[in-house]
Tab-separated table of C-alpha atoms in Angstrom:
chain	number	residue	atom	x	y	z
T	1	MET	CA	6.733	-114.032	-70.203
T	2	SER	CA	3.802	-112.814	-70.735
T	3	THR	CA	0.266	-114.494	-69.754
T	4	HIS	CA	-3.245	-113.791	-71.011
T	5	LYS	CA	-6.101	-114.075	-68.512
T	6	SER	CA	-9.697	-115.506	-69.399
T	7	ARG	CA	-12.486	-112.887	-70.187
T	8	PHE	CA	-14.777	-115.180	-71.958
T	9	THR	CA	-18.801	-114.582	-72.448
T	10	SER	CA	-20.324	-118.109	-73.402
T	11	THR	CA	-22.114	-118.559	-76.749
T	12	SER	CA	-23.069	-121.539	-78.636
T	13	ASP	CA	-22.233	-120.076	-82.192
T	14	THR	CA	-18.274	-120.966	-81.507
T	15	LYS	CA	-18.274	-124.414	-82.925
T	16	VAL	CA	-14.851	-126.048	-82.082
T	17	GLY	CA	-13.742	-129.556	-83.699
T	18	ILE	CA	-11.708	-132.267	-81.299
T	19	LEU	CA	-9.844	-134.342	-83.849
T	20	GLY	CA	-9.114	-137.155	-81.712
T	21	ALA	CA	-11.285	-138.414	-79.208
T	22	GLY	CA	-8.962	-140.283	-76.858
T	23	ALA	CA	-8.949	-139.640	-72.703
T	24	ILE	CA	-7.856	-136.020	-73.386
T	25	GLY	CA	-10.150	-134.989	-76.134
T	26	GLN	CA	-13.188	-136.269	-74.486
T	27	LEU	CA	-12.133	-134.225	-71.065
T	28	LEU	CA	-11.815	-131.292	-73.259
T	29	PHE	CA	-15.502	-132.038	-74.846
T	30	HIS	CA	-16.806	-132.324	-71.560
T	31	GLN	CA	-14.913	-128.680	-70.422
T	32	LEU	CA	-15.830	-126.841	-73.423
T	33	THR	CA	-19.274	-127.791	-73.298
T	34	ALA	CA	-19.284	-126.676	-69.761
T	35	THR	CA	-18.680	-123.146	-71.466
T	36	GLY	CA	-21.872	-123.196	-73.688
T	37	CYS	CA	-20.001	-123.411	-76.979
T	38	ALA	CA	-20.522	-126.747	-79.290
T	39	PRO	CA	-17.561	-128.912	-79.850
T	40	TYR	CA	-18.111	-132.147	-81.805
T	41	PHE	CA	-15.580	-134.697	-82.686
T	42	ILE	CA	-13.827	-135.629	-86.074
T	43	THR	CA	-12.716	-139.490	-85.763
T	44	ARG	CA	-11.402	-142.116	-88.113
T	45	GLY	CA	-13.790	-144.835	-86.886
T	46	GLY	CA	-17.539	-145.528	-87.823
T	47	ASN	CA	-20.066	-144.227	-89.005
T	48	THR	CA	-21.879	-143.189	-85.987
T	49	ARG	CA	-23.138	-139.901	-85.658
T	50	GLN	CA	-24.215	-139.338	-82.024
T	51	GLN	CA	-22.578	-140.654	-79.521
T	52	THR	CA	-23.560	-140.596	-75.228
T	53	LEU	CA	-19.859	-139.699	-73.270
T	54	THR	CA	-19.855	-140.371	-69.506
T	55	LEU	CA	-17.361	-138.266	-67.451
T	56	THR	CA	-16.620	-139.449	-63.457
T	57	SER	CA	-15.056	-136.533	-61.972
T	58	ILE	CA	-12.364	-136.771	-59.839
T	59	GLU	CA	-15.309	-136.420	-56.649
T	60	ASN	CA	-16.808	-139.106	-58.099
T	61	ASN	CA	-19.779	-137.905	-59.694
T	62	THR	CA	-21.080	-138.831	-62.959
T	63	SER	CA	-22.597	-137.025	-66.053
T	64	ASN	CA	-23.141	-137.759	-69.150
T	65	LEU	CA	-23.712	-135.591	-72.572
T	66	SER	CA	-24.045	-136.074	-75.782
T	67	ALA	CA	-21.539	-135.513	-78.805
T	68	GLU	CA	-21.537	-135.563	-82.314
T	69	LEU	CA	-19.026	-137.719	-84.350
T	70	PHE	CA	-17.850	-136.841	-88.022
T	71	SER	CA	-15.986	-139.094	-89.637
T	72	PRO	CA	-13.111	-137.590	-92.394
T	73	VAL	CA	-13.216	-141.527	-93.994
T	74	SER	CA	-14.419	-141.128	-97.640
T	75	GLN	CA	-16.869	-143.933	-97.395
T	76	SER	CA	-18.232	-143.431	-93.905
T	77	ASP	CA	-21.919	-141.870	-93.291
T	78	THR	CA	-20.798	-138.709	-91.725
T	79	HIS	CA	-17.866	-138.089	-94.538
T	80	ASP	CA	-20.020	-135.599	-96.265
T	81	ALA	CA	-21.428	-133.805	-92.939
T	82	LEU	CA	-18.047	-133.646	-91.800
T	83	ALA	CA	-17.068	-131.000	-94.703
T	84	GLN	CA	-20.400	-128.792	-93.941
T	85	VAL	CA	-19.872	-129.147	-90.257
T	86	MET	CA	-16.030	-127.216	-90.742
T	87	ARG	CA	-16.918	-124.630	-92.720
T	88	ASP	CA	-18.073	-122.646	-89.792
T	89	THR	CA	-15.290	-124.225	-87.054
T	90	GLN	CA	-13.106	-121.684	-85.746
T	91	VAL	CA	-11.221	-123.694	-83.835
T	92	ILE	CA	-9.692	-127.448	-84.379
T	93	ILE	CA	-7.932	-129.074	-80.900
T	94	VAL	CA	-5.530	-132.188	-82.130
T	95	CYS	CA	-5.452	-134.328	-79.142
T	96	VAL	CA	-4.067	-137.441	-80.829
T	97	LYS	CA	-0.512	-139.180	-80.360
T	98	ALA	CA	1.979	-137.255	-81.690
T	99	TYR	CA	2.907	-139.476	-84.238
T	100	GLN	CA	-0.776	-139.733	-85.604
T	101	VAL	CA	-0.655	-135.724	-85.614
T	102	ASN	CA	0.055	-135.373	-89.539
T	103	GLU	CA	-1.696	-138.154	-90.892
T	104	ALA	CA	-4.572	-136.856	-88.883
T	105	ILE	CA	-4.220	-133.518	-90.110
T	106	ASN	CA	-3.630	-134.280	-93.530
T	107	SER	CA	-7.074	-136.162	-93.748
T	108	ILE	CA	-9.250	-132.733	-93.229
T	109	LEU	CA	-6.130	-130.558	-94.669
T	110	THR	CA	-8.757	-129.162	-97.564
T	111	ARG	CA	-11.626	-128.717	-95.441
T	112	ILE	CA	-9.841	-126.422	-92.560
T	113	PRO	CA	-11.619	-123.201	-93.137
T	114	LYS	CA	-9.017	-120.124	-94.419
T	115	ASP	CA	-9.153	-118.532	-90.850
T	116	CYS	CA	-9.641	-121.384	-88.419
T	117	HIS	CA	-7.332	-121.810	-85.681
T	118	LEU	CA	-5.123	-125.141	-85.097
T	119	LEU	CA	-4.019	-126.043	-81.489
T	120	LEU	CA	-2.070	-129.041	-81.200
T	121	LEU	CA	-2.288	-130.609	-77.843
T	122	HIS	CA	0.108	-133.866	-77.227
T	123	ASN	CA	3.228	-134.988	-75.365
T	124	GLY	CA	6.443	-134.029	-76.884
T	125	MET	CA	7.625	-131.972	-79.654
T	126	GLY	CA	8.099	-131.967	-83.294
T	127	PRO	CA	4.890	-132.204	-85.201
T	128	HIS	CA	4.459	-128.344	-84.836
T	129	LEU	CA	7.490	-127.802	-87.639
T	130	GLN	CA	5.601	-130.119	-90.367
T	131	ILE	CA	1.871	-128.562	-89.719
T	132	GLU	CA	3.289	-124.982	-90.077
T	133	LYS	CA	4.848	-125.756	-93.567
T	134	GLN	CA	1.164	-127.100	-94.437
T	135	LEU	CA	-0.716	-124.314	-93.220
T	136	SER	CA	-1.395	-121.543	-95.825
T	137	THR	CA	-3.748	-118.854	-94.204
T	138	GLN	CA	-4.258	-120.705	-90.889
T	139	GLY	CA	-2.723	-119.759	-87.391
T	140	LEU	CA	-1.133	-122.991	-85.145
T	141	SER	CA	-0.679	-122.857	-81.832
T	142	VAL	CA	0.432	-125.309	-79.269
T	143	GLY	CA	0.435	-126.583	-75.866
T	144	THR	CA	0.722	-129.006	-72.930
T	145	THR	CA	-1.246	-130.481	-70.119
T	146	SER	CA	-1.045	-132.178	-67.168
T	147	GLN	CA	-4.655	-132.876	-66.732
T	148	GLY	CA	-5.274	-136.588	-66.189
T	149	ALA	CA	-8.121	-138.739	-67.534
T	150	LEU	CA	-8.400	-142.842	-67.947
T	151	LYS	CA	-10.478	-144.202	-70.342
T	152	LEU	CA	-12.649	-146.652	-68.546
T	153	ALA	CA	-14.558	-147.878	-71.386
T	154	THR	CA	-14.594	-146.501	-75.078
T	155	TRP	CA	-16.794	-143.287	-74.311
T	156	HIS	CA	-16.584	-143.305	-70.489
T	157	ILE	CA	-13.537	-141.214	-69.009
T	158	GLN	CA	-12.476	-141.116	-65.453
T	159	GLN	CA	-10.621	-137.761	-64.395
T	160	THR	CA	-7.534	-138.660	-62.482
T	161	GLY	CA	-5.828	-135.233	-62.282
T	162	CYS	CA	-6.334	-131.585	-62.105
T	163	GLY	CA	-3.245	-130.460	-63.502
T	164	SER	CA	-2.292	-127.098	-65.435
T	165	SER	CA	-2.301	-126.598	-68.750
T	166	GLN	CA	0.030	-123.916	-70.904
T	167	LEU	CA	-1.082	-123.059	-74.669
T	168	GLY	CA	0.799	-120.468	-77.078
T	169	HIS	CA	1.269	-119.021	-80.547
T	170	ALA	CA	3.292	-120.994	-82.611
T	171	SER	CA	2.961	-119.564	-86.325
T	172	GLY	CA	0.791	-117.837	-88.926
T	173	PRO	CA	-1.838	-115.450	-87.660
T	174	GLN	CA	-2.457	-115.049	-83.967
T	175	LEU	CA	-5.228	-116.878	-82.048
T	176	PRO	CA	-8.335	-113.914	-81.548
T	177	ASN	CA	-8.653	-112.486	-77.967
T	178	ARG	CA	-12.370	-114.136	-78.443
T	179	LEU	CA	-11.332	-117.599	-78.856
T	180	LYS	CA	-7.904	-117.553	-76.420
T	181	ASP	CA	-10.765	-116.557	-73.643
T	182	LEU	CA	-13.165	-119.298	-74.460
T	183	LEU	CA	-10.394	-122.117	-74.169
T	184	LEU	CA	-8.716	-120.436	-71.139
T	185	SER	CA	-11.999	-120.186	-69.393
T	186	ALA	CA	-13.249	-124.038	-70.376
T	187	ILE	CA	-9.500	-125.716	-69.157
T	188	PRO	CA	-9.255	-125.110	-65.872
T	189	GLN	CA	-5.631	-123.874	-64.230
T	190	SER	CA	-4.814	-122.652	-68.139
T	191	GLN	CA	-2.649	-120.015	-69.189
T	192	TRP	CA	-1.960	-118.324	-72.572
T	193	CYS	CA	1.960	-118.107	-72.503
T	194	GLU	CA	4.132	-115.945	-74.582
T	195	PRO	CA	6.583	-117.413	-75.821
T	196	VAL	CA	5.344	-121.135	-74.897
T	197	LEU	CA	8.030	-123.188	-76.408
T	198	PRO	CA	10.588	-122.672	-73.175
T	199	LEU	CA	7.356	-124.223	-71.387
T	200	LEU	CA	7.175	-127.256	-73.953
T	201	TRP	CA	10.964	-127.628	-73.556
T	202	GLN	CA	10.525	-127.546	-69.703
T	203	LYS	CA	7.643	-130.446	-70.274
T	204	LEU	CA	9.637	-132.628	-72.901
T	205	ALA	CA	12.797	-132.878	-70.034
T	206	ILE	CA	10.533	-134.328	-67.608
T	207	ASN	CA	9.069	-136.711	-70.425
T	208	ALA	CA	12.206	-137.360	-71.531
T	209	ALA	CA	13.730	-138.667	-68.169
T	210	ILE	CA	10.572	-140.153	-66.840
T	211	ASN	CA	9.024	-141.702	-69.801
T	212	PRO	CA	11.621	-144.254	-71.165
T	213	LEU	CA	13.313	-145.066	-68.108
T	214	THR	CA	10.289	-146.026	-66.419
T	215	ALA	CA	9.188	-148.306	-69.893
T	216	ILE	CA	12.797	-150.222	-69.748
T	217	GLU	CA	12.703	-150.808	-66.030
T	218	GLN	CA	9.092	-151.757	-65.840
T	219	CYS	CA	8.258	-149.747	-63.103
T	220	ARG	CA	6.494	-147.077	-61.230
T	221	ASN	CA	7.447	-143.131	-61.630
T	222	GLY	CA	8.658	-142.890	-58.037
T	223	ALA	CA	11.018	-145.792	-58.316
T	224	LEU	CA	13.496	-143.174	-60.272
T	225	ALA	CA	13.945	-141.468	-56.987
T	226	ASP	CA	16.409	-144.364	-56.201
T	227	ILE	CA	20.478	-143.017	-56.598
T	228	ARG	CA	21.086	-145.469	-59.316
T	229	TYR	CA	19.040	-143.559	-61.641
T	230	ARG	CA	21.022	-139.885	-60.800
T	231	PRO	CA	23.724	-139.911	-63.312
T	232	ILE	CA	21.179	-140.894	-66.486
T	233	ILE	CA	18.603	-138.652	-65.359
T	234	GLU	CA	21.037	-135.972	-65.038
T	235	MET	CA	23.001	-136.646	-68.443
T	236	ILE	CA	19.279	-136.841	-70.187
T	237	ILE	CA	18.561	-133.267	-68.928
T	238	SER	CA	22.042	-132.036	-69.356
T	239	GLU	CA	22.078	-132.928	-73.429
T	240	LEU	CA	18.510	-131.579	-73.588
T	241	VAL	CA	19.418	-128.002	-71.973
T	242	GLU	CA	22.375	-127.894	-74.618
T	243	VAL	CA	19.596	-128.371	-77.716
T	244	ALA	CA	17.353	-126.188	-76.502
T	245	LYS	CA	20.118	-123.658	-76.088
T	246	LEU	CA	21.295	-124.174	-79.622
T	247	GLU	CA	17.348	-123.906	-80.554
T	248	GLY	CA	17.255	-120.574	-79.232
T	249	VAL	CA	16.108	-121.588	-75.572
T	250	GLU	CA	17.932	-121.073	-72.394
T	251	LEU	CA	17.218	-123.359	-69.520
T	252	ASP	CA	18.334	-124.258	-66.471
T	253	LYS	CA	19.790	-127.190	-65.826
T	254	LEU	CA	19.543	-127.384	-61.913
T	255	VAL	CA	15.961	-125.746	-61.711
T	256	LEU	CA	15.182	-128.380	-64.669
T	257	THR	CA	16.595	-131.348	-62.797
T	258	ASN	CA	14.518	-130.429	-59.445
T	259	ARG	CA	11.591	-130.312	-61.425
T	260	VAL	CA	12.121	-133.931	-63.092
T	261	TYR	CA	12.641	-134.985	-59.165
T	262	GLU	CA	9.531	-133.162	-58.005
T	263	VAL	CA	7.084	-134.919	-60.786
T	264	ILE	CA	8.955	-138.295	-59.746
T	265	LYS	CA	7.845	-137.372	-56.258
T	266	LEU	CA	4.315	-136.179	-56.799
T	267	THR	CA	3.593	-138.677	-59.116
T	268	ALA	CA	5.330	-141.406	-57.308
T	269	ASN	CA	2.593	-144.377	-57.524
T	270	ASN	CA	1.803	-143.489	-61.239
T	271	PHE	CA	2.845	-145.478	-64.562
T	272	SER	CA	4.081	-143.508	-66.934
T	273	SER	CA	2.147	-143.284	-70.709
T	274	MET	CA	5.251	-144.891	-72.161
T	275	HIS	CA	5.140	-147.687	-69.410
T	276	GLN	CA	1.840	-148.230	-70.241
T	277	ASP	CA	2.523	-148.085	-74.158
T	278	VAL	CA	4.956	-150.642	-73.498
T	279	ALA	CA	3.340	-153.032	-71.268
T	280	ASN	CA	0.346	-152.915	-73.800
T	281	LYS	CA	2.383	-153.507	-77.055
T	282	ARG	CA	1.178	-150.029	-78.309
T	283	GLN	CA	3.535	-147.837	-80.275
T	284	THR	CA	5.160	-145.364	-77.876
T	285	GLU	CA	5.835	-141.429	-78.446
T	286	VAL	CA	9.652	-141.708	-77.657
T	287	GLY	CA	10.036	-140.045	-81.397
T	288	SER	CA	8.446	-137.032	-80.449
T	289	ILE	CA	10.486	-137.082	-76.601
T	290	ASN	CA	13.830	-138.259	-76.864
T	291	GLY	CA	13.704	-138.787	-80.529
T	292	TYR	CA	13.085	-135.302	-80.824
T	293	ILE	CA	16.021	-134.228	-78.903
T	294	VAL	CA	18.213	-136.375	-80.621
T	295	ALA	CA	16.981	-135.122	-84.110
T	296	ARG	CA	17.237	-131.055	-83.250
T	297	ALA	CA	20.817	-131.978	-81.803
T	298	ARG	CA	21.755	-133.518	-85.223
T	299	VAL	CA	20.384	-130.174	-87.332
T	300	HIS	CA	23.487	-128.755	-85.067
T	301	HIS	CA	26.015	-131.787	-85.407
T	302	LEU	CA	25.637	-132.282	-81.529
T	303	ASN	CA	25.582	-135.835	-80.226
T	304	CYS	CA	23.203	-136.687	-77.555
T	305	LYS	CA	24.115	-140.297	-76.633
T	306	THR	CA	21.998	-140.501	-73.738
T	307	ASN	CA	18.867	-139.697	-75.246
T	308	GLU	CA	19.992	-141.636	-78.538
T	309	ASP	CA	20.003	-144.668	-76.877
T	310	LEU	CA	17.197	-144.578	-74.615
T	311	TYR	CA	15.175	-143.705	-77.942
T	312	ASN	CA	17.195	-147.159	-79.759
T	313	GLN	CA	16.131	-149.116	-76.443
T	314	ILE	CA	12.908	-148.203	-76.891
T	315	THR	CA	12.345	-148.530	-80.717
T	316	LYS	CA	14.032	-152.024	-80.329
T	317	ILE	CA	11.098	-153.320	-77.651
T	318	GLU	CA	8.547	-152.094	-80.285
T	319	SER	CA	10.301	-153.921	-83.018
T	320	GLN	CA	9.803	-157.077	-80.438
T	321	TYR	CA	5.975	-156.725	-80.115
T	322	PRO	CA	4.329	-159.774	-81.719
T	323	ILE	CA	2.474	-159.381	-85.179
């Protein structure tokens, strides 16, 4: 696997759009601004053009930045301004939930410049297969991050973890080195990896094992270290490794299992994102996690009973949310 190291020289001429203003999107805004480039947000809501963003760092230091917000919604005051700002945009980082990716990109598809590059940064896998079919001349990259951020208010985030990020090429034209360097300089502990798909499958294994079980059992991550969960965790990983192999990605089951248990230990006191989604009656990303494993298995006429059972249990819980 090859990696690319950053040699970025900051410039305010580089326009970067961030599609989605959740916790990770806002964290990236602060990090990109620190390199001297000019990020802005593409969001669904409201007509507010300027917004103050607050970041509380891990060291508990607080900083404020002013951000520009644009909406693709036609009745929005910022609708026409979005078309104008996107003309010069070189990279769009997509930070919405996996199940929102298609709709979010479709809302701006006709405005994306021909030489612009998209980077998908979300939990799970799958949306890249749909998006690459819709892009004509634009390049597509994908990534995964274990950086942590929590929303304290709509525009105030607390950085909760200094994890690593892995980015890499998915389809279409390659991301130019200058823009690659920009991203690697802005995002701490980040690497450009070729090929990147094996790393996404590894992250998928961690999410597939931890997320649904903690949501179903209503427990913190550390509870999964109990011996009674070992058989189901091993089956989740075994099925994933088999599917990945059919998809052209070789993974070591023992190494992957050890990695999952390492993450369980390191994040023992944390609640998984799916646990939090279920606790707050929100739609989960199970479709792009266990659901993706099941969907790719079906392509190869393979049965993944354990992952399918977990997928069905989570979707049943979602169906019982109050209307």
